[in-house]
Amino acid sequence: GDSVTQMEGPVTLSEEAFLTINCTYTATGYPSLFWYVQYPGEGLQLLLKATKADDKGSNKGFEATYRKETTSFHLEKGSVQVSDSAVYFCALTLNRDDKIIFGKGTRLHILP
Amino acid sequence: DVKVTQSSRYLVKRTGEKVFLECVQDMDHENMFWYRQDPGLGLRLIYFSYDVKMKEKGDIPEGYSVSREKKERFSLILESASTNQTSMYLCATTPGSRSYEQYFGPGTRLTVT
């Protein structure tokens, strides 16, 4: 079935380090891909999205490129901040019914 | 901005109690969803609704029911709470018409003792 696999955490980095969180997917059809972020004590919020192959989503210094050939949507940021500490979820939708399939989440800790 | 509110941030109930979790949205969104979030398992869909009085089972509906009598309100009901229903419960909405982005409430952390 359709699914999302992302790297397990927690991921701990120092401030200003480069971040990559890997995400791969399995889907029938042509999904749209998302990264959601959950800050401590809050619900999820959309960070970025890409709706077709080769699209790049970006927001708040984060980027991810929809790679159909490798079925991947890796999240990257060039220089992380302490305020980026959160749980990050990779997700997909098959554009049929607004249902979203989430990965299990990756907890990110940024040390000052 | 879309606002999705949930009735409680923290809730403690006893085994066997009937529990109501309320979700209210103020943007006239068509679709509403209930998830539970557990460490190592991510988000799992319990129920969703595309319209008033309509409901669809998600991936883990057992032990839960829902009610949507008004468009803005979607209630999750635990008929007889059990300890394995201790979890974080998240409500989400979408405008409909393949809008893709889901808007989440802050969550209710439920503890069943």
GROMACS .gro file of C-alpha atoms in nm:
model
  225
    1GLY     CA    1   0.000   0.000   0.000
    2ASP     CA    2   0.088   0.367  -0.004
    3SER     CA    3   0.336   0.468   0.262
    4VAL     CA    4   0.601   0.714   0.375
    5THR     CA    5   0.931   0.620   0.536
    6GLN     CA    6   1.149   0.876   0.706
    7MET     CA    7   1.467   0.851   0.903
    8GLU     CA    8   1.428   0.772   1.267
    9GLY     CA    9   1.534   1.022   1.526
   10PRO     CA   10   1.617   1.185   1.737
   11VAL     CA   11   1.857   1.390   1.531
   12THR     CA   12   2.084   1.617   1.735
   13LEU     CA   13   2.284   1.894   1.570
   14SER     CA   14   2.471   2.203   1.675
   15GLU     CA   15   2.343   2.544   1.576
   16GLU     CA   16   2.443   2.647   1.220
   17ALA     CA   17   2.495   2.285   1.112
   18PHE     CA   18   2.356   2.149   0.785
   19LEU     CA   19   2.040   1.943   0.816
   20THR     CA   20   1.911   1.657   0.607
   21ILE     CA   21   1.611   1.445   0.702
   22ASN     CA   22   1.553   1.163   0.456
   23CYS     CA   23   1.208   1.072   0.329
   24THR     CA   24   1.105   0.814   0.071
   25TYR     CA   25   0.759   0.713  -0.037
   26THR     CA   26   0.562   0.435  -0.203
   27ALA     CA   27   0.251   0.536  -0.390
   28THR     CA   28   0.023   0.427  -0.670
   29GLY     CA   29  -0.032   0.723  -0.896
   30TYR     CA   30   0.116   1.070  -0.865
   31PRO     CA   31   0.116   1.200  -0.511
   32SER     CA   32   0.165   1.547  -0.373
   33LEU     CA   33   0.434   1.558  -0.105
   34PHE     CA   34   0.458   1.758   0.215
   35TRP     CA   35   0.670   1.833   0.516
   36TYR     CA   36   0.482   1.924   0.832
   37VAL     CA   37   0.643   2.052   1.152
   38GLN     CA   38   0.522   2.016   1.511
   39TYR     CA   39   0.671   2.254   1.765
   40PRO     CA   40   0.655   2.156   2.133
   41GLY     CA   41   0.303   2.170   2.270
   42GLU     CA   42   0.143   2.248   1.936
   43GLY     CA   43  -0.038   2.077   1.652
   44LEU     CA   44   0.117   2.017   1.313
   45GLN     CA   45   0.159   2.295   1.060
   46LEU     CA   46   0.253   2.277   0.696
   47LEU     CA   47   0.617   2.363   0.634
   48LEU     CA   48   0.641   2.311   0.257
   49LYS     CA   49   0.491   2.114  -0.028
   50ALA     CA   50   0.553   1.998  -0.384
   51THR     CA   51   0.278   1.880  -0.614
   52LYS     CA   52   0.467   1.732  -0.910
   53ALA     CA   53   0.799   1.577  -1.002
   54ASP     CA   54   1.103   1.809  -0.990
   55ASP     CA   55   0.913   2.075  -0.796
   56LYS     CA   56   1.105   2.229  -0.507
   57GLY     CA   57   0.917   2.337  -0.197
   58SER     CA   58   1.076   2.595   0.030
   59ASN     CA   59   0.991   2.788   0.345
   60LYS     CA   60   1.180   2.938   0.640
   61GLY     CA   61   1.514   2.829   0.489
   62PHE     CA   62   1.402   2.468   0.448
   63GLU     CA   63   1.389   2.303   0.106
   64ALA     CA   64   1.282   1.971  -0.040
   65THR     CA   65   1.276   1.852  -0.402
   66TYR     CA   66   1.026   1.600  -0.536
   67ARG     CA   67   1.239   1.326  -0.696
   68LYS     CA   68   1.020   1.082  -0.883
   69GLU     CA   69   1.310   0.865  -1.001
   70THR     CA   70   1.421   0.794  -0.644
   71THR     CA   71   1.073   0.837  -0.486
   72SER     CA   72   1.225   1.078  -0.236
   73PHE     CA   73   1.151   1.414  -0.077
   74HIS     CA   74   1.443   1.486   0.156
   75LEU     CA   75   1.425   1.792   0.380
   76GLU     CA   76   1.733   2.018   0.395
   77LYS     CA   77   1.839   2.338   0.564
   78GLY     CA   78   2.178   2.500   0.531
   79SER     CA   79   2.211   2.643   0.882
   80VAL     CA   80   1.979   2.530   1.159
   81GLN     CA   81   1.879   2.736   1.461
   82VAL     CA   82   1.775   2.637   1.812
   83SER     CA   83   1.422   2.746   1.720
   84ASP     CA   84   1.409   2.469   1.457
   85SER     CA   85   1.390   2.208   1.732
   86ALA     CA   86   1.067   2.022   1.661
   87VAL     CA   87   0.924   1.703   1.518
   88TYR     CA   88   0.917   1.687   1.137
   89PHE     CA   89   0.671   1.472   0.943
   90CYS     CA   90   0.698   1.376   0.579
   91ALA     CA   91   0.360   1.309   0.418
   92LEU     CA   92   0.182   1.241   0.092
   93THR     CA   93  -0.163   1.267  -0.054
   94LEU     CA   94  -0.291   1.095  -0.363
   95ASN     CA   95  -0.507   1.396  -0.443
   96ARG     CA   96  -0.830   1.203  -0.432
   97ASP     CA   97  -0.993   1.274  -0.103
   98ASP     CA   98  -0.775   1.506   0.105
   99LYS     CA   99  -0.655   1.214   0.314
  100ILE     CA  100  -0.287   1.239   0.402
  101ILE     CA  101  -0.048   0.956   0.480
  102PHE     CA  102   0.214   1.059   0.734
  103GLY     CA  103   0.556   0.921   0.813
  104LYS     CA  104   0.634   0.844   1.176
  105GLY     CA  105   0.811   1.172   1.239
  106THR     CA  106   1.170   1.271   1.314
  107ARG     CA  107   1.252   1.461   1.630
  108LEU     CA  108   1.517   1.728   1.580
  109HIS     CA  109   1.720   1.878   1.865
  110ILE     CA  110   1.941   2.178   1.797
  111LEU     CA  111   2.206   2.258   2.057
  112PRO     CA  112   2.322   2.619   2.108
  113ASP     CA  113  -0.606   3.256   0.949
  114VAL     CA  114  -0.779   2.924   0.995
  115LYS     CA  115  -0.844   2.849   1.356
  116VAL     CA  116  -0.900   2.496   1.478
  117THR     CA  117  -0.969   2.463   1.848
  118GLN     CA  118  -0.995   2.158   2.067
  119SER     CA  119  -1.195   2.158   2.386
  120SER     CA  120  -0.917   2.056   2.622
  121ARG     CA  121  -0.537   2.050   2.612
  122TYR     CA  122  -0.513   1.790   2.886
  123LEU     CA  123  -0.771   1.540   3.005
  124VAL     CA  124  -0.760   1.262   3.264
  125LYS     CA  125  -1.034   0.999   3.264
  126ARG     CA  126  -1.096   0.667   3.432
  127THR     CA  127  -1.126   0.332   3.259
  128GLY     CA  128  -1.482   0.271   3.142
  129GLU     CA  129  -1.583   0.637   3.127
  130LYS     CA  130  -1.744   0.783   2.817
  131VAL     CA  131  -1.519   1.057   2.681
  132PHE     CA  132  -1.602   1.338   2.441
  133LEU     CA  133  -1.332   1.529   2.254
  134GLU     CA  134  -1.455   1.834   2.070
  135CYS     CA  135  -1.307   2.008   1.769
  136VAL     CA  136  -1.435   2.337   1.630
  137GLN     CA  137  -1.319   2.524   1.319
  138ASP     CA  138  -1.411   2.876   1.213
  139MET     CA  139  -1.336   2.874   0.839
  140ASP     CA  140  -1.630   2.684   0.691
  141HIS     CA  141  -1.411   2.390   0.594
  142GLU     CA  142  -1.579   2.088   0.443
  143ASN     CA  143  -1.356   1.809   0.571
  144MET     CA  144  -1.257   1.723   0.925
  145PHE     CA  145  -1.028   1.451   1.058
  146TRP     CA  146  -0.937   1.290   1.389
  147TYR     CA  147  -0.592   1.139   1.445
  148ARG     CA  148  -0.411   0.991   1.737
  149GLN     CA  149  -0.039   1.045   1.776
  150ASP     CA  150   0.182   0.799   1.959
  151PRO     CA  151   0.562   0.786   1.991
  152GLY     CA  152   0.716   0.570   1.722
  153LEU     CA  153   0.384   0.532   1.540
  154GLY     CA  154   0.333   0.881   1.405
  155LEU     CA  155  -0.021   0.994   1.321
  156ARG     CA  156  -0.294   0.740   1.262
  157LEU     CA  157  -0.632   0.834   1.118
  158ILE     CA  158  -0.929   0.737   1.335
  159TYR     CA  159  -1.227   0.889   1.152
  160PHE     CA  160  -1.299   1.163   0.904
  161SER     CA  161  -1.601   1.349   0.773
  162TYR     CA  162  -1.668   1.517   0.439
  163ASP     CA  163  -1.997   1.676   0.535
  164VAL     CA  164  -2.247   1.721   0.812
  165LYS     CA  165  -2.380   1.388   0.937
  166MET     CA  166  -2.132   1.201   0.719
  167LYS     CA  167  -1.846   0.995   0.859
  168GLU     CA  168  -1.591   0.753   0.727
  169LYS     CA  169  -1.370   0.509   0.913
  170GLY     CA  170  -1.000   0.568   0.906
  171ASP     CA  171  -0.727   0.318   0.981
  172ILE     CA  172  -0.799   0.258   1.351
  173PRO     CA  173  -1.170   0.324   1.425
  174GLU     CA  174  -1.215   0.046   1.683
  175GLY     CA  175  -1.324   0.179   2.020
  176TYR     CA  176  -1.417   0.520   1.880
  177SER     CA  177  -1.717   0.689   1.724
  178VAL     CA  178  -1.774   1.039   1.588
  179SER     CA  179  -2.048   1.293   1.549
  180ARG     CA  180  -2.083   1.585   1.310
  181GLU     CA  181  -2.415   1.758   1.362
  182LYS     CA  182  -2.288   2.100   1.251
  183LYS     CA  183  -2.035   2.183   0.985
  184GLU     CA  184  -1.795   2.354   1.224
  185ARG     CA  185  -1.791   2.088   1.495
  186PHE     CA  186  -1.654   1.733   1.486
  187SER     CA  187  -1.665   1.526   1.803
  188LEU     CA  188  -1.467   1.214   1.884
  189ILE     CA  189  -1.630   0.978   2.134
  190LEU     CA  190  -1.464   0.706   2.334
  191GLU     CA  191  -1.761   0.491   2.434
  192SER     CA  192  -1.577   0.315   2.718
  193ALA     CA  193  -1.227   0.449   2.768
  194SER     CA  194  -0.943   0.205   2.810
  195THR     CA  195  -0.581   0.255   2.910
  196ASN     CA  196  -0.461   0.179   2.558
  197GLN     CA  197  -0.646   0.489   2.441
  198THR     CA  198  -0.406   0.709   2.636
  199SER     CA  199  -0.264   0.925   2.360
  200MET     CA  200  -0.242   1.266   2.196
  201TYR     CA  201  -0.551   1.335   1.984
  202LEU     CA  202  -0.529   1.579   1.695
  203CYS     CA  203  -0.810   1.728   1.492
  204ALA     CA  204  -0.750   1.862   1.141
  205THR     CA  205  -0.954   2.026   0.865
  206THR     CA  206  -0.930   2.096   0.493
  207PRO     CA  207  -1.142   2.328   0.280
  208GLY     CA  208  -1.228   2.043   0.044
  209SER     CA  209  -1.203   2.029  -0.333
  210ARG     CA  210  -0.858   1.872  -0.323
  211SER     CA  211  -0.701   2.149  -0.122
  212TYR     CA  212  -0.439   1.909   0.019
  213GLU     CA  213  -0.316   2.116   0.313
  214GLN     CA  214  -0.453   2.008   0.649
  215TYR     CA  215  -0.493   2.260   0.933
  216PHE     CA  216  -0.441   2.118   1.279
  217GLY     CA  217  -0.566   2.201   1.623
  218PRO     CA  218  -0.327   2.207   1.921
  219GLY     CA  219  -0.415   1.857   2.035
  220THR     CA  220  -0.567   1.699   2.345
  221ARG     CA  221  -0.344   1.482   2.558
  222LEU     CA  222  -0.573   1.219   2.707
  223THR     CA  223  -0.467   0.997   2.995
  224VAL     CA  224  -0.689   0.704   3.090
  225THR     CA  225  -0.614   0.557   3.433
   0.00000   0.00000   0.00000
